[in-house]
CSV table of C-alpha atoms and ligand atoms in Angstrom, one decimal:
chain,number,residue,atom,x,y,z
G,21,MET,CA,235.0,89.5,-76.5
G,22,PRO,CA,237.8,89.7,-73.9
G,23,ALA,CA,241.3,90.0,-75.5
G,24,ASP,CA,242.7,87.0,-73.7
G,25,CYS,CA,239.8,84.8,-74.7
G,26,GLN,CA,239.7,83.4,-71.2
G,27,THR,CA,236.6,81.2,-70.9
G,28,PHE,CA,233.6,82.5,-69.0
G,29,TYR,CA,233.0,79.9,-66.4
G,30,VAL,CA,229.8,79.7,-64.4
G,31,THR,CA,228.7,77.1,-61.9
G,32,THR,CA,225.6,76.1,-60.0
G,33,PRO,CA,226.1,74.5,-56.6
G,34,ILE,CA,226.2,70.7,-57.0
G,35,TYR,CA,222.9,69.6,-55.6
G,36,TYR,CA,222.6,67.2,-52.7
G,37,VAL,CA,221.0,64.1,-54.2
G,38,ASN,CA,219.0,63.4,-51.1
G,39,ASP,CA,216.3,65.7,-52.2
G,40,ALA,CA,214.3,65.4,-55.4
G,41,PRO,CA,214.8,68.5,-57.5
G,42,HIS,CA,212.3,71.2,-56.8
G,43,ILE,CA,211.9,74.7,-58.3
G,44,GLY,CA,214.4,76.1,-55.8
G,45,HIS,CA,217.2,74.1,-57.4
G,46,ALA,CA,215.7,74.8,-60.9
G,47,TYR,CA,215.8,78.5,-60.1
G,48,THR,CA,219.6,78.5,-59.6
G,49,THR,CA,220.2,76.3,-62.6
G,50,VAL,CA,218.1,78.4,-64.9
G,51,ALA,CA,219.8,81.6,-63.7
G,52,ALA,CA,223.2,80.0,-64.5
G,53,ASP,CA,221.9,78.9,-67.9
G,54,VAL,CA,220.8,82.4,-68.8
G,55,LEU,CA,224.3,83.7,-68.0
G,56,ALA,CA,225.9,81.0,-70.0
G,57,ARG,CA,223.7,81.6,-73.0
G,58,TRP,CA,224.2,85.3,-72.8
G,59,HIS,CA,228.0,85.0,-72.9
G,60,ARG,CA,227.8,82.3,-75.7
G,61,GLN,CA,225.7,84.5,-78.0
G,62,ARG,CA,228.4,87.2,-77.4
G,63,GLN,CA,230.8,84.7,-79.0
G,64,GLU,CA,232.8,84.2,-75.8
G,65,PRO,CA,234.1,80.7,-74.9
G,66,VAL,CA,231.8,79.5,-72.1
G,67,ARG,CA,231.9,76.7,-69.6
G,68,PHE,CA,228.8,75.9,-67.6
G,69,LEU,CA,229.0,73.3,-64.9
G,70,THR,CA,226.3,71.7,-62.7
G,71,GLY,CA,226.2,68.4,-60.9
G,72,THR,CA,225.4,66.4,-57.8
G,73,ASP,CA,226.9,66.1,-54.3
G,74,GLU,CA,226.5,62.5,-53.3
G,75,HIS,CA,228.5,61.7,-50.1
G,76,GLY,CA,227.7,62.3,-46.5
G,77,GLN,CA,225.8,60.8,-43.6
G,78,LYS,CA,222.4,62.1,-44.8
G,79,VAL,CA,222.7,60.2,-48.1
G,80,LEU,CA,223.9,57.1,-46.3
G,81,ARG,CA,221.0,57.1,-43.8
G,82,THR,CA,218.4,57.6,-46.5
G,83,ALA,CA,219.9,54.8,-48.6
G,84,GLU,CA,219.8,52.5,-45.6
G,85,ALA,CA,216.2,53.5,-44.9
G,86,HIS,CA,215.4,52.4,-48.4
G,87,GLY,CA,217.2,49.2,-48.0
G,88,VAL,CA,219.9,49.8,-50.6
G,89,GLY,CA,223.6,50.7,-50.7
G,90,PRO,CA,224.5,54.4,-51.0
G,91,GLN,CA,226.0,54.0,-54.5
G,92,GLU,CA,223.0,52.3,-55.8
G,93,TRP,CA,220.8,54.9,-54.2
G,94,VAL,CA,222.6,57.9,-55.7
G,95,ASP,CA,222.9,56.3,-59.1
G,96,ARG,CA,219.1,55.8,-59.1
G,97,LEU,CA,218.4,59.4,-58.0
G,98,VAL,CA,220.8,60.9,-60.5
G,99,ASP,CA,219.5,58.8,-63.4
G,100,THR,CA,215.8,59.2,-62.7
G,101,ALA,CA,215.6,62.7,-61.2
G,102,TRP,CA,218.7,64.9,-61.4
G,103,LYS,CA,219.8,64.4,-65.0
G,104,PRO,CA,216.2,64.4,-66.5
G,105,VAL,CA,215.3,67.7,-64.8
G,106,LEU,CA,218.0,69.5,-66.9
G,107,GLU,CA,216.2,68.4,-70.0
G,108,THR,CA,212.9,69.5,-68.6
G,109,LEU,CA,214.4,72.9,-68.0
G,110,ASP,CA,216.2,73.1,-71.4
G,111,VAL,CA,219.5,73.7,-69.6
G,112,SER,CA,222.7,74.0,-71.7
G,113,ASN,CA,225.3,72.8,-69.3
G,114,ASP,CA,228.7,71.7,-70.8
G,115,ASP,CA,229.4,69.2,-68.0
G,116,PHE,CA,227.7,67.4,-65.2
G,117,ILE,CA,230.0,66.3,-62.3
G,118,ARG,CA,229.1,63.7,-59.7
G,119,THR,CA,231.2,63.6,-56.6
G,120,THR,CA,231.3,59.8,-56.7
G,121,GLU,CA,233.1,59.8,-60.1
G,122,PRO,CA,236.7,58.6,-60.1
G,123,ARG,CA,237.9,61.8,-61.7
G,124,HIS,CA,236.6,63.8,-58.8
G,125,LYS,CA,237.7,61.5,-56.0
G,126,GLU,CA,241.3,61.2,-57.2
G,127,ARG,CA,241.7,64.9,-57.7
G,128,VAL,CA,240.1,65.7,-54.3
G,129,GLN,CA,242.6,63.3,-52.6
G,130,ARG,CA,245.4,65.0,-54.4
G,131,PHE,CA,244.3,68.4,-53.2
G,132,TRP,CA,244.1,67.4,-49.6
G,133,ALA,CA,247.3,65.4,-49.7
G,134,THR,CA,249.0,68.6,-50.9
G,135,LEU,CA,247.5,70.6,-48.0
G,136,HIS,CA,248.5,67.9,-45.6
G,137,GLU,CA,252.1,68.0,-46.9
G,138,ARG,CA,252.1,71.7,-46.5
G,139,GLY,CA,251.2,71.5,-42.9
G,140,GLU,CA,247.7,73.0,-43.4
G,141,VAL,CA,246.1,70.0,-41.9
G,142,TYR,CA,246.5,68.6,-38.3
G,143,GLN,CA,244.8,66.0,-36.1
G,144,GLY,CA,242.7,67.0,-33.2
G,145,SER,CA,239.3,66.5,-31.5
G,146,TYR,CA,236.1,68.4,-31.7
G,147,GLU,CA,232.8,68.3,-29.9
G,148,GLY,CA,229.8,70.3,-30.9
G,149,PRO,CA,226.2,70.4,-32.0
G,150,TYR,CA,225.8,69.0,-35.5
G,151,CYS,CA,222.9,69.2,-38.0
G,152,VAL,CA,222.7,66.2,-40.2
G,153,GLY,CA,220.4,68.1,-42.6
G,154,CYS,CA,223.1,70.8,-43.2
G,155,GLU,CA,226.0,68.3,-42.7
G,156,GLU,CA,227.6,71.0,-40.6
G,157,TYR,CA,228.7,71.7,-37.0
G,158,LYS,CA,226.7,74.6,-35.7
G,159,LEU,CA,227.9,77.3,-33.4
G,160,PRO,CA,225.8,77.5,-30.2
G,161,GLY,CA,224.8,81.1,-31.3
G,162,ASP,CA,223.3,79.8,-34.5
G,163,LEU,CA,220.8,77.5,-32.8
G,164,VAL,CA,217.2,78.3,-32.0
G,165,ALA,CA,215.2,77.0,-29.0
G,166,GLY,CA,212.5,74.4,-29.8
G,167,THR,CA,208.9,74.9,-29.0
G,168,GLY,CA,205.9,72.6,-28.6
G,169,GLU,CA,206.9,68.9,-29.1
G,170,LEU,CA,210.6,70.1,-29.4
G,171,GLU,CA,210.5,72.1,-26.2
G,172,GLY,CA,213.9,72.0,-24.4
G,173,GLN,CA,215.8,71.0,-27.6
G,174,GLN,CA,218.2,73.1,-29.7
G,175,LEU,CA,217.2,73.3,-33.3
G,176,CYS,CA,218.9,74.0,-36.6
G,177,PRO,CA,217.5,77.3,-37.8
G,178,ILE,CA,217.4,76.1,-41.4
G,179,HIS,CA,215.9,72.7,-40.8
G,180,GLY,CA,213.9,73.3,-37.7
G,181,ARG,CA,215.0,70.0,-36.4
G,182,PRO,CA,217.1,69.1,-33.3
G,183,VAL,CA,220.9,69.1,-33.6
G,184,GLU,CA,222.9,66.1,-32.4
G,185,MET,CA,226.0,66.4,-30.1
G,186,LEU,CA,228.9,64.9,-32.0
G,187,ALA,CA,232.4,64.3,-30.6
G,188,GLU,CA,235.1,63.2,-33.0
G,189,ASN,CA,238.8,62.7,-33.5
G,190,ASN,CA,239.3,64.5,-36.7
G,191,TYR,CA,241.7,66.2,-39.1
G,192,PHE,CA,241.4,69.9,-39.1
G,193,PHE,CA,242.2,72.5,-41.8
G,194,ARG,CA,244.0,75.6,-40.3
G,195,MET,CA,241.2,77.9,-41.5
G,196,SER,CA,241.6,80.3,-38.6
G,197,ALA,CA,244.9,81.4,-40.2
G,198,TYR,CA,243.0,82.8,-43.2
G,199,ALA,CA,240.6,85.3,-41.6
G,200,GLU,CA,242.8,88.3,-42.2
G,201,ARG,CA,243.5,87.3,-45.8
G,202,LEU,CA,239.8,86.8,-46.4
G,203,LEU,CA,239.0,90.2,-45.0
G,204,GLU,CA,241.6,91.8,-47.2
G,205,LEU,CA,240.1,90.0,-50.2
G,206,TYR,CA,236.6,91.3,-49.5
G,207,GLU,CA,238.1,94.8,-49.0
G,208,ALA,CA,240.2,94.7,-52.2
G,209,ASN,CA,237.6,93.1,-54.3
G,210,PRO,CA,234.2,94.5,-53.3
G,211,THR,CA,232.3,92.4,-55.9
G,212,PHE,CA,233.8,89.1,-54.7
G,213,VAL,CA,230.7,88.5,-52.7
G,214,GLN,CA,227.4,89.8,-54.1
G,215,PRO,CA,224.8,91.1,-53.6
G,216,GLU,CA,225.8,93.7,-50.9
G,217,SER,CA,223.7,92.1,-48.2
G,218,ALA,CA,225.5,88.8,-48.7
G,219,ARG,CA,228.9,90.6,-48.7
G,220,ASN,CA,228.0,92.3,-45.4
G,221,GLU,CA,227.0,89.0,-43.8
G,222,VAL,CA,230.2,87.2,-44.8
G,223,ILE,CA,232.4,90.1,-43.6
G,224,ALA,CA,230.6,90.1,-40.3
G,225,PHE,CA,231.0,86.3,-40.0
G,226,VAL,CA,234.7,86.4,-40.7
G,227,ARG,CA,235.3,89.4,-38.4
G,228,ARG,CA,234.0,87.3,-35.5
G,229,GLY,CA,237.0,85.1,-36.1
G,230,LEU,CA,237.3,81.7,-37.8
G,231,GLN,CA,237.7,78.4,-36.2
G,232,ASP,CA,239.8,75.6,-37.7
G,233,LEU,CA,237.6,73.4,-39.8
G,234,SER,CA,237.0,69.7,-39.2
G,235,ILE,CA,237.6,68.1,-42.5
G,236,SER,CA,237.2,64.4,-41.7
G,237,ARG,CA,234.7,61.9,-40.3
G,238,SER,CA,235.4,58.4,-38.9
G,239,THR,CA,232.0,57.4,-37.7
G,240,PHE,CA,230.8,56.3,-41.1
G,241,ASP,CA,232.5,55.6,-44.4
G,242,TRP,CA,230.4,57.1,-47.2
G,243,GLY,CA,232.9,59.6,-48.5
G,244,ILE,CA,236.2,60.0,-50.1
G,245,PRO,CA,238.9,58.3,-48.0
G,246,ILE,CA,241.6,60.5,-46.6
G,247,PRO,CA,244.7,59.6,-48.6
G,248,TRP,CA,247.1,59.4,-45.6
G,249,ASP,CA,244.6,57.7,-43.1
G,250,SER,CA,242.1,55.2,-44.4
G,251,GLU,CA,240.1,55.3,-41.1
G,252,HIS,CA,238.7,58.7,-42.1
G,253,VAL,CA,236.6,60.0,-45.0
G,254,LEU,CA,236.6,63.6,-46.0
G,255,TYR,CA,233.9,65.9,-44.7
G,256,VAL,CA,231.3,66.1,-47.5
G,257,TRP,CA,231.4,69.8,-47.9
G,258,ILE,CA,235.1,70.1,-48.5
G,259,ASP,CA,234.9,67.2,-51.0
G,260,ALA,CA,231.9,68.9,-52.7
G,261,LEU,CA,233.4,72.4,-53.0
G,262,LEU,CA,236.3,71.1,-54.9
G,263,ASN,CA,234.0,70.0,-57.8
G,264,TYR,CA,234.4,73.4,-59.3
G,265,ALA,CA,238.1,72.8,-59.8
G,266,THR,CA,238.2,69.0,-60.4
G,267,ALA,CA,235.5,69.2,-63.1
G,268,VAL,CA,237.8,71.5,-65.2
G,269,GLY,CA,240.9,69.4,-64.8
G,270,TYR,CA,242.5,70.4,-61.5
G,271,GLY,CA,244.7,67.6,-60.1
G,272,SER,CA,244.6,65.5,-63.2
G,273,GLN,CA,247.9,64.1,-64.5
G,274,ASP,CA,246.5,64.3,-68.1
G,275,ALA,CA,247.9,67.1,-70.3
G,276,ALA,CA,244.6,67.9,-71.9
G,277,ASP,CA,242.9,68.3,-68.5
G,278,GLN,CA,245.8,70.5,-67.3
G,279,ALA,CA,245.3,72.7,-70.4
G,280,LEU,CA,241.6,72.9,-69.7
G,281,PHE,CA,242.3,74.0,-66.2
G,282,GLU,CA,244.6,76.7,-67.4
G,283,THR,CA,242.0,78.2,-69.8
G,284,VAL,CA,238.9,77.8,-67.6
G,285,TRP,CA,240.0,78.4,-64.0
G,286,PRO,CA,239.3,80.6,-62.1
G,287,ALA,CA,235.5,80.6,-62.3
G,288,ASP,CA,233.9,83.9,-63.2
G,289,VAL,CA,230.9,83.3,-60.9
G,290,HIS,CA,229.7,80.7,-58.5
G,291,LEU,CA,225.9,81.0,-58.2
G,292,VAL,CA,224.7,79.8,-54.8
G,293,GLY,CA,221.7,80.0,-52.5
G,294,LYS,CA,222.3,82.3,-49.5
G,295,ASP,CA,222.1,79.4,-47.1
G,296,ILE,CA,225.4,78.0,-48.4
G,297,LEU,CA,227.1,81.4,-48.7
G,298,ARG,CA,229.7,80.9,-45.9
G,299,PHE,CA,231.0,77.7,-47.5
G,300,HIS,CA,231.6,79.4,-50.8
G,301,ALA,CA,232.7,82.9,-49.7
G,302,ALA,CA,234.8,81.9,-46.7
G,303,ILE,CA,235.8,78.2,-46.6
G,304,TRP,CA,236.3,77.8,-50.4
G,305,PRO,CA,238.6,80.8,-50.9
G,306,ALA,CA,240.6,79.8,-47.8
G,307,MET,CA,241.1,76.3,-49.2
G,308,LEU,CA,242.3,77.8,-52.5
G,309,MET,CA,244.6,80.2,-50.7
G,310,ALA,CA,246.1,77.4,-48.8
G,311,ALA,CA,246.8,75.6,-52.1
G,312,ASP,CA,248.1,78.7,-53.9
G,313,LEU,CA,245.4,78.5,-56.5
G,314,PRO,CA,243.7,81.5,-58.1
G,315,LEU,CA,240.4,82.5,-56.5
G,316,PRO,CA,237.0,82.6,-58.3
G,317,LYS,CA,236.1,86.2,-59.4
G,318,GLN,CA,232.6,86.2,-57.7
G,319,VAL,CA,230.3,84.3,-55.4
G,320,PHE,CA,226.7,85.5,-56.0
G,321,ALA,CA,224.1,84.5,-53.4
G,322,HIS,CA,220.6,84.6,-54.6
G,323,GLY,CA,217.6,84.7,-52.3
G,324,TRP,CA,215.2,81.9,-51.4
G,325,LEU,CA,212.0,81.0,-53.2
G,326,LEU,CA,209.3,81.2,-50.6
G,327,VAL,CA,206.1,79.3,-50.8
G,328,GLY,CA,203.4,80.4,-48.4
G,329,GLY,CA,206.1,82.6,-46.7
G,330,GLU,CA,208.5,79.7,-46.0
G,331,LYS,CA,211.7,78.5,-47.7
G,332,MET,CA,210.6,75.7,-49.9
G,333,SER,CA,211.9,72.3,-48.9
G,334,LYS,CA,211.0,68.7,-49.5
G,335,SER,CA,211.0,67.9,-45.8
G,336,LYS,CA,208.4,70.6,-45.2
G,337,LEU,CA,206.3,69.3,-48.1
G,338,THR,CA,206.4,72.6,-49.9
G,339,GLY,CA,208.7,71.3,-52.7
G,340,ILE,CA,207.3,71.8,-56.2
G,341,ALA,CA,208.8,69.8,-59.0
G,342,PRO,CA,209.7,71.8,-62.1
G,343,ALA,CA,207.6,69.5,-64.3
G,344,GLN,CA,204.5,70.4,-62.3
G,345,ILE,CA,204.8,73.9,-63.9
G,346,ILE,CA,206.4,73.0,-67.2
G,347,ASP,CA,203.8,70.4,-68.1
G,348,THR,CA,201.3,73.2,-68.2
G,349,PHE,CA,203.3,76.4,-69.1
G,350,GLY,CA,206.3,75.1,-71.0
G,351,SER,CA,210.0,75.6,-70.1
G,352,ASP,CA,210.3,79.0,-71.8
G,353,ALA,CA,207.5,80.4,-69.6
G,354,PHE,CA,209.1,78.8,-66.5
G,355,ARG,CA,212.5,80.3,-67.3
G,356,TYR,CA,210.9,83.7,-68.1
G,357,TYR,CA,208.8,83.7,-65.0
G,358,PHE,CA,211.4,83.1,-62.4
G,359,LEU,CA,213.9,85.6,-63.7
G,360,ARG,CA,211.2,88.2,-64.3
G,361,ALA,CA,209.2,87.9,-61.2
G,362,ILE,CA,212.0,87.8,-58.6
G,363,ALA,CA,214.7,90.5,-58.2
G,364,PHE,CA,217.9,88.4,-58.4
G,365,GLY,CA,219.6,88.3,-55.0
G,366,GLN,CA,216.4,88.9,-53.0
G,367,ASP,CA,213.9,86.4,-51.6
G,368,GLY,CA,210.9,86.0,-53.8
G,369,SER,CA,207.5,84.4,-53.3
G,370,PHE,CA,206.2,81.8,-55.7
G,371,SER,CA,202.5,81.4,-56.2
G,372,TRP,CA,200.5,79.7,-58.9
G,373,GLU,CA,198.3,82.8,-59.1
G,374,ASP,CA,201.3,85.1,-59.8
G,375,LEU,CA,202.7,82.7,-62.4
G,376,HIS,CA,199.3,82.5,-64.1
G,377,ALA,CA,198.8,86.3,-64.0
G,378,ARG,CA,202.2,87.0,-65.5
G,379,TYR,CA,201.9,84.3,-68.1
G,380,THR,CA,198.6,85.7,-69.3
G,381,ALA,CA,199.5,89.4,-69.1
G,382,GLU,CA,203.1,89.5,-70.2
G,383,LEU,CA,203.6,86.4,-72.4
G,384,ALA,CA,200.2,85.7,-73.9
G,385,ASN,CA,198.6,89.2,-74.0
G,386,GLY,CA,201.9,91.1,-74.4
G,387,LEU,CA,204.5,89.2,-76.5
G,388,GLY,CA,202.1,86.7,-77.9
G,389,ASN,CA,199.7,89.3,-79.1
G,390,LEU,CA,202.5,91.4,-80.7
G,391,ALA,CA,203.7,88.3,-82.6
G,392,SER,CA,200.3,87.3,-83.7
G,393,ARG,CA,199.4,90.8,-84.9
G,394,VAL,CA,202.6,91.2,-86.8
G,395,ALA,CA,202.2,87.8,-88.4
G,396,ALA,CA,198.5,88.6,-89.3
G,397,MET,CA,199.5,91.9,-90.9
G,398,VAL,CA,202.3,90.4,-92.9
G,399,GLY,CA,199.8,87.9,-94.2
G,400,LYS,CA,197.1,90.4,-94.9
G,401,TYR,CA,199.1,93.2,-96.5
G,402,TYR,CA,202.2,91.4,-98.0
G,403,GLY,CA,200.9,88.0,-99.0
G,404,GLY,CA,202.7,86.3,-96.1
G,405,VAL,CA,206.2,87.4,-97.3
G,406,LEU,CA,208.2,89.7,-95.1
G,407,PRO,CA,209.0,92.9,-97.1
G,408,GLU,CA,212.5,94.3,-97.5
G,409,ALA,CA,213.4,96.7,-94.7
G,410,GLY,CA,213.1,100.4,-95.7
G,411,PRO,CA,215.4,103.2,-94.5
G,412,ALA,CA,215.4,103.7,-90.7
G,413,GLY,CA,213.2,106.6,-89.5
G,414,PRO,CA,213.1,108.1,-86.0
G,415,ALA,CA,211.1,105.2,-84.6
G,416,GLU,CA,213.6,102.6,-85.8
G,417,GLU,CA,216.5,104.7,-84.5
G,418,ARG,CA,214.9,104.9,-81.1
G,419,LEU,CA,214.4,101.2,-81.1
G,420,ALA,CA,218.0,100.5,-82.0
G,421,GLU,CA,219.1,102.8,-79.3
G,422,LEU,CA,217.0,101.0,-76.7
G,423,ALA,CA,218.3,97.7,-77.9
G,424,ALA,CA,221.9,98.9,-77.6
G,425,GLN,CA,221.2,100.2,-74.1
G,426,ALA,CA,219.6,97.0,-73.0
G,427,VAL,CA,222.7,95.0,-74.2
G,428,ALA,CA,225.1,97.3,-72.4
G,429,GLY,CA,222.9,97.2,-69.3
G,430,ALA,CA,222.7,93.4,-69.3
G,431,ASP,CA,226.4,93.1,-69.7
G,432,GLY,CA,227.1,95.5,-66.8
I,2,ZN,ZN1,220.3,72.2,-40.7
């Protein structure tokens, strides 16, 4: 246990409620859960946060398409899909934050009011290609040319759908001023972004130079109002990133919340998918630097789950709900499979055949067989009562050594 007893704080991204949860989301959540359980069984204080990201144009449009207001729409999805999936997966999160909760909204407003007062925010105009799927302005170099029906159009490389040209009068965060400090951070703390491939990508991105970041939208109102200008709502990403701090008391006036923030912040690790790496490894630390807040210790970007060679997504109809697997194999097998079959940090392919093969070979024939043979021998030779342990011989010593090595390796 660390001497200062600082809480081990692990987070998943907050998931965009527009999608129903699929095994890609479950993969991140289970990985965070394994980390949380590991530190808890080592008697460390642990805080494990997950939650949902509920603002933005995409949610608004989907709610409208279903003929309901956005709040009703997100309430329904959170209650019927996002909270239940945590039970399905046996996840041990300590808190679940929703970005539509008053605690989050107030604290986010306080954060941006502070940056505005400090001169970190200014008003300006911006025009550029925007992907509603990503809720992000794209750089022209990020786009790919459409083919077939989409010939002549520029597409988001993640969504494969045409971008829209947006022009807005917005507020901007002076992010360009933080490029040097970010590069110094990556240099001074080589494990801040992991794995190495992710670190290299972020460094290359920041080296190309950062633009100031548009942080407000005025063309729709489904978001947190900007405290000094009610015509604008905050850009969904810079509202969402703050969840990691607001959920542990940042910006609260309450003494207990402030004490929580002191013991829990900064986060030990933000687990993210590699498609949202730049937000977490460049924008988020720049925001914290601007507010003079401590930085998280690590951003770890895992790979994608591929199904049939493509990133899984609901819009491409490759999304598999965790319950489809767990109803047959159980949550322990689900958790085991995804952490065993895929090297964490790399892309991995999911297939039912591979799941079934590992389930049979490793869990049923390996572990299951061992357990059943031991139980049968205890029954046959010792009348069903486990005998007292004898003195340790070379075999036991070797086993204890292996176990100690495994613990040290896992903690490394
Ligand atoms: Zn996109």
